[in-house]
Amino acid sequence: MTTARSSFARRSFRGVAVAAIAGAGIALSPLPASAAVGDAPASASVAAAPAVASSAAAQKAVDTALAQRGDMYLYGATGPDRFDCSGLTSFAYKAAGVSIPRTSKAQSTFGTPVSKANLQPGDLVFFYSPVSHVAMYIGNGQIVQSSSAGKPVSVVSLDSM
């Protein structure tokens, strides 16, 4: 898997890594859109690890996404109480003052690739080909995601995906 970050992300915040995972994938960080900028098994859910991002914006996005744990999935929902996958990530970054595209497919083109080994809290990770799922990396090999109907926003191991 590779991931991506924009040069803007490197200058002002570490954020959104986009990863498409269908055997192998990519992760990207967003470029500024404006002036601001497969389901895991139930047993794969884990406690959130302390995440320390390299910027205030990325940390706010991580904290906001984690605060939504337990909110239920709803296709097309962007919060504040229900989310689909990209609704969660766009909601979290909006709270941090960063504007990113709304859909997982659009978010996946919004950045520069970085390796899986270089993922940092706040990076977005994308799954499947074509891209149809996004989650936020929170550190320590974990992601926070809103995955599918009947499941709440949860923290799972990146490797479980």
PDB file of C-alpha atoms in Angstrom:
ATOM      1  CA  MET A   1       0.000   0.000   0.000  1.00  0.00           C
ATOM      2  CA  THR A   2       1.153   3.522  -0.661  1.00  0.00           C
ATOM      3  CA  THR A   3      -0.155   6.722   0.796  1.00  0.00           C
ATOM      4  CA  ALA A   4      -0.130  10.319  -0.313  1.00  0.00           C
ATOM      5  CA  ARG A   5       0.305  13.791   1.083  1.00  0.00           C
ATOM      6  CA  SER A   6       0.255  17.104  -0.693  1.00  0.00           C
ATOM      7  CA  SER A   7       3.075  19.591  -0.483  1.00  0.00           C
ATOM      8  CA  PHE A   8       0.555  21.894   1.233  1.00  0.00           C
ATOM      9  CA  ALA A   9      -0.030  19.180   3.833  1.00  0.00           C
ATOM     10  CA  ARG A  10       3.681  18.970   4.512  1.00  0.00           C
ATOM     11  CA  ARG A  11       3.960  22.725   4.970  1.00  0.00           C
ATOM     12  CA  SER A  12       0.926  23.378   7.118  1.00  0.00           C
ATOM     13  CA  PHE A  13      -0.449  20.112   8.504  1.00  0.00           C
ATOM     14  CA  ARG A  14      -0.117  16.377   8.282  1.00  0.00           C
ATOM     15  CA  GLY A  15      -3.495  15.181   7.282  1.00  0.00           C
ATOM     16  CA  VAL A  16      -5.584  13.096   5.037  1.00  0.00           C
ATOM     17  CA  ALA A  17      -3.817  10.036   3.640  1.00  0.00           C
ATOM     18  CA  VAL A  18      -5.751   8.311   0.947  1.00  0.00           C
ATOM     19  CA  ALA A  19      -5.348   4.561   0.554  1.00  0.00           C
ATOM     20  CA  ALA A  20      -7.079   2.279  -1.898  1.00  0.00           C
ATOM     21  CA  ILE A  21      -6.824  -1.228  -0.584  1.00  0.00           C
ATOM     22  CA  ALA A  22      -7.865  -4.151  -2.728  1.00  0.00           C
ATOM     23  CA  GLY A  23      -4.976  -6.436  -1.997  1.00  0.00           C
ATOM     24  CA  ALA A  24      -2.695  -3.426  -2.304  1.00  0.00           C
ATOM     25  CA  GLY A  25      -3.592   0.215  -2.029  1.00  0.00           C
ATOM     26  CA  ILE A  26      -2.602   3.820  -1.857  1.00  0.00           C
ATOM     27  CA  ALA A  27      -2.970   6.494   0.755  1.00  0.00           C
ATOM     28  CA  LEU A  28      -3.053  10.198   0.022  1.00  0.00           C
ATOM     29  CA  SER A  29      -3.101  13.490   1.841  1.00  0.00           C
ATOM     30  CA  PRO A  30      -5.329  16.226   0.492  1.00  0.00           C
ATOM     31  CA  LEU A  31      -4.430  19.216  -1.551  1.00  0.00           C
ATOM     32  CA  PRO A  32      -6.278  22.354  -0.481  1.00  0.00           C
ATOM     33  CA  ALA A  33      -9.754  22.359  -2.032  1.00  0.00           C
ATOM     34  CA  SER A  34     -10.368  25.886  -0.874  1.00  0.00           C
ATOM     35  CA  ALA A  35      -8.590  28.481   1.148  1.00  0.00           C
ATOM     36  CA  ALA A  36      -9.005  26.187   4.143  1.00  0.00           C
ATOM     37  CA  VAL A  37      -8.166  23.273   3.138  1.00  0.00           C
ATOM     38  CA  GLY A  38     -14.859  -4.435   2.980  1.00  0.00           C
ATOM     39  CA  ASP A  39     -15.926  -4.440   6.496  1.00  0.00           C
ATOM     40  CA  ALA A  40     -13.699  -5.560   9.290  1.00  0.00           C
ATOM     41  CA  PRO A  41     -14.974  -8.374  11.469  1.00  0.00           C
ATOM     42  CA  ALA A  42     -16.697  -7.200  14.633  1.00  0.00           C
ATOM     43  CA  SER A  43     -13.891  -8.738  16.653  1.00  0.00           C
ATOM     44  CA  ALA A  44     -11.406  -6.449  14.877  1.00  0.00           C
ATOM     45  CA  SER A  45     -12.674  -3.421  16.792  1.00  0.00           C
ATOM     46  CA  VAL A  46     -10.046  -2.096  19.162  1.00  0.00           C
ATOM     47  CA  ALA A  47      -9.676   0.660  21.689  1.00  0.00           C
ATOM     48  CA  ALA A  48      -8.425   3.936  20.268  1.00  0.00           C
ATOM     49  CA  ALA A  49      -4.720   4.442  20.747  1.00  0.00           C
ATOM     50  CA  PRO A  50      -3.497   7.834  21.847  1.00  0.00           C
ATOM     51  CA  ALA A  51      -2.980   9.687  18.589  1.00  0.00           C
ATOM     52  CA  VAL A  52      -0.562  12.558  18.327  1.00  0.00           C
ATOM     53  CA  ALA A  53      -0.682  14.265  14.952  1.00  0.00           C
ATOM     54  CA  SER A  54       2.034  16.548  13.639  1.00  0.00           C
ATOM     55  CA  SER A  55      -0.290  19.540  13.294  1.00  0.00           C
ATOM     56  CA  ALA A  56      -3.187  21.091  15.156  1.00  0.00           C
ATOM     57  CA  ALA A  57      -5.530  20.624  12.163  1.00  0.00           C
ATOM     58  CA  ALA A  58      -4.730  16.921  11.775  1.00  0.00           C
ATOM     59  CA  GLN A  59      -5.072  16.408  15.546  1.00  0.00           C
ATOM     60  CA  LYS A  60      -8.461  18.167  15.558  1.00  0.00           C
ATOM     61  CA  ALA A  61      -9.619  15.940  12.680  1.00  0.00           C
ATOM     62  CA  VAL A  62      -8.469  12.791  14.515  1.00  0.00           C
ATOM     63  CA  ASP A  63     -10.097  13.911  17.771  1.00  0.00           C
ATOM     64  CA  THR A  64     -13.335  14.799  15.966  1.00  0.00           C
ATOM     65  CA  ALA A  65     -13.475  11.454  14.133  1.00  0.00           C
ATOM     66  CA  LEU A  66     -12.799   9.554  17.375  1.00  0.00           C
ATOM     67  CA  ALA A  67     -15.536  11.507  19.153  1.00  0.00           C
ATOM     68  CA  GLN A  68     -18.046  10.014  16.681  1.00  0.00           C
ATOM     69  CA  ARG A  69     -17.442   6.426  17.846  1.00  0.00           C
ATOM     70  CA  GLY A  70     -20.764   4.737  18.403  1.00  0.00           C
ATOM     71  CA  ASP A  71     -22.640   6.906  15.872  1.00  0.00           C
ATOM     72  CA  MET A  72     -24.333   4.655  13.329  1.00  0.00           C
ATOM     73  CA  TYR A  73     -23.575   4.324   9.625  1.00  0.00           C
ATOM     74  CA  LEU A  74     -26.072   5.804   7.169  1.00  0.00           C
ATOM     75  CA  TYR A  75     -25.345   5.923   3.446  1.00  0.00           C
ATOM     76  CA  GLY A  76     -24.843   9.530   2.322  1.00  0.00           C
ATOM     77  CA  ALA A  77     -24.858  10.917   5.868  1.00  0.00           C
ATOM     78  CA  THR A  78     -22.417  13.657   6.849  1.00  0.00           C
ATOM     79  CA  GLY A  79     -23.205  13.978  10.548  1.00  0.00           C
ATOM     80  CA  PRO A  80     -23.518  15.096  13.172  1.00  0.00           C
ATOM     81  CA  ASP A  81     -25.084  11.833  14.444  1.00  0.00           C
ATOM     82  CA  ARG A  82     -24.856   9.461  11.459  1.00  0.00           C
ATOM     83  CA  PHE A  83     -22.120   9.053   8.869  1.00  0.00           C
ATOM     84  CA  ASP A  84     -21.051   7.158   5.829  1.00  0.00           C
ATOM     85  CA  CYS A  85     -17.301   6.656   5.426  1.00  0.00           C
ATOM     86  CA  SER A  86     -16.494   9.842   3.527  1.00  0.00           C
ATOM     87  CA  GLY A  87     -19.080  11.782   5.500  1.00  0.00           C
ATOM     88  CA  LEU A  88     -17.062  10.984   8.632  1.00  0.00           C
ATOM     89  CA  THR A  89     -13.733  12.079   7.144  1.00  0.00           C
ATOM     90  CA  SER A  90     -15.116  15.264   5.583  1.00  0.00           C
ATOM     91  CA  PHE A  91     -16.948  16.091   8.855  1.00  0.00           C
ATOM     92  CA  ALA A  92     -13.757  15.591  10.871  1.00  0.00           C
ATOM     93  CA  TYR A  93     -11.657  17.797   8.614  1.00  0.00           C
ATOM     94  CA  LYS A  94     -14.380  20.429   8.387  1.00  0.00           C
ATOM     95  CA  ALA A  95     -14.246  20.672  12.193  1.00  0.00           C
ATOM     96  CA  ALA A  96     -10.502  21.301  11.801  1.00  0.00           C
ATOM     97  CA  GLY A  97     -11.126  24.092   9.289  1.00  0.00           C
ATOM     98  CA  VAL A  98     -10.029  21.993   6.305  1.00  0.00           C
ATOM     99  CA  SER A  99     -12.260  21.506   3.264  1.00  0.00           C
ATOM    100  CA  ILE A 100     -11.853  18.167   1.474  1.00  0.00           C
ATOM    101  CA  PRO A 101     -14.033  16.567  -1.231  1.00  0.00           C
ATOM    102  CA  ARG A 102     -17.210  14.818  -0.099  1.00  0.00           C
ATOM    103  CA  THR A 103     -16.916  11.314  -1.588  1.00  0.00           C
ATOM    104  CA  SER A 104     -14.291   8.620  -1.004  1.00  0.00           C
ATOM    105  CA  LYS A 105     -13.504   8.525  -4.724  1.00  0.00           C
ATOM    106  CA  ALA A 106     -12.963  12.312  -4.868  1.00  0.00           C
ATOM    107  CA  GLN A 107     -10.977  12.276  -1.623  1.00  0.00           C
ATOM    108  CA  SER A 108      -8.714   9.574  -3.063  1.00  0.00           C
ATOM    109  CA  THR A 109      -7.502  11.921  -5.796  1.00  0.00           C
ATOM    110  CA  PHE A 110      -6.891  14.765  -3.359  1.00  0.00           C
ATOM    111  CA  GLY A 111      -3.278  14.313  -2.386  1.00  0.00           C
ATOM    112  CA  THR A 112       0.148  12.847  -2.967  1.00  0.00           C
ATOM    113  CA  PRO A 113       1.109   9.193  -2.343  1.00  0.00           C
ATOM    114  CA  VAL A 114       3.147   8.167   0.709  1.00  0.00           C
ATOM    115  CA  SER A 115       4.107   4.684   1.860  1.00  0.00           C
ATOM    116  CA  LYS A 116       2.093   2.737   4.400  1.00  0.00           C
ATOM    117  CA  ALA A 117       5.130   2.906   6.682  1.00  0.00           C
ATOM    118  CA  ASN A 118       4.908   6.713   6.636  1.00  0.00           C
ATOM    119  CA  LEU A 119       1.248   7.017   7.609  1.00  0.00           C
ATOM    120  CA  GLN A 120       0.638   9.578  10.336  1.00  0.00           C
ATOM    121  CA  PRO A 121      -2.447  10.376  12.417  1.00  0.00           C
ATOM    122  CA  GLY A 122      -4.970  12.244  10.311  1.00  0.00           C
ATOM    123  CA  ASP A 123      -4.006  10.570   7.032  1.00  0.00           C
ATOM    124  CA  LEU A 124      -6.891   9.083   5.078  1.00  0.00           C
ATOM    125  CA  VAL A 125      -6.666   5.484   3.910  1.00  0.00           C
ATOM    126  CA  PHE A 126      -8.735   4.308   0.929  1.00  0.00           C
ATOM    127  CA  PHE A 127      -9.913   0.832   0.085  1.00  0.00           C
ATOM    128  CA  TYR A 128     -10.966  -1.205  -2.961  1.00  0.00           C
ATOM    129  CA  SER A 129     -10.576  -0.684  -6.676  1.00  0.00           C
ATOM    130  CA  PRO A 130     -12.261   1.435  -7.713  1.00  0.00           C
ATOM    131  CA  VAL A 131     -12.071   3.345  -4.436  1.00  0.00           C
ATOM    132  CA  SER A 132     -15.299   2.958  -2.461  1.00  0.00           C
ATOM    133  CA  HIS A 133     -14.254   3.257   1.195  1.00  0.00           C
ATOM    134  CA  VAL A 134     -12.169   5.671   3.246  1.00  0.00           C
ATOM    135  CA  ALA A 135     -11.000   5.645   6.863  1.00  0.00           C
ATOM    136  CA  MET A 136      -8.741   7.887   8.953  1.00  0.00           C
ATOM    137  CA  TYR A 137      -5.419   6.627  10.261  1.00  0.00           C
ATOM    138  CA  ILE A 138      -5.078   7.438  13.984  1.00  0.00           C
ATOM    139  CA  GLY A 139      -1.670   5.960  14.727  1.00  0.00           C
ATOM    140  CA  ASN A 140      -0.366   2.667  16.115  1.00  0.00           C
ATOM    141  CA  GLY A 141      -1.687   0.716  13.125  1.00  0.00           C
ATOM    142  CA  GLN A 142      -5.297   1.762  13.761  1.00  0.00           C
ATOM    143  CA  ILE A 143      -8.018   3.508  11.756  1.00  0.00           C
ATOM    144  CA  VAL A 144     -11.346   5.055  12.666  1.00  0.00           C
ATOM    145  CA  GLN A 145     -14.119   4.383  10.165  1.00  0.00           C
ATOM    146  CA  SER A 146     -17.811   4.295   9.424  1.00  0.00           C
ATOM    147  CA  SER A 147     -17.986   1.086   7.443  1.00  0.00           C
ATOM    148  CA  SER A 148     -21.476  -0.193   6.668  1.00  0.00           C
ATOM    149  CA  ALA A 149     -25.163  -0.329   7.546  1.00  0.00           C
ATOM    150  CA  GLY A 150     -25.853  -1.634  11.016  1.00  0.00           C
ATOM    151  CA  LYS A 151     -22.369  -0.819  12.276  1.00  0.00           C
ATOM    152  CA  PRO A 152     -21.265   2.158  14.348  1.00  0.00           C
ATOM    153  CA  VAL A 153     -18.216   4.346  13.796  1.00  0.00           C
ATOM    154  CA  SER A 154     -15.389   2.306  15.287  1.00  0.00           C
ATOM    155  CA  VAL A 155     -11.651   1.911  15.639  1.00  0.00           C
ATOM    156  CA  VAL A 156     -10.100  -1.145  14.006  1.00  0.00           C
ATOM    157  CA  SER A 157      -6.661  -2.343  13.023  1.00  0.00           C
ATOM    158  CA  LEU A 158      -5.569  -1.151   9.578  1.00  0.00           C
ATOM    159  CA  ASP A 159      -4.336  -4.667   8.909  1.00  0.00           C
ATOM    160  CA  SER A 160      -7.817  -6.088   9.588  1.00  0.00           C
ATOM    161  CA  MET A 161      -8.959  -4.392   6.424  1.00  0.00           C
TER     162      MET A 161
END
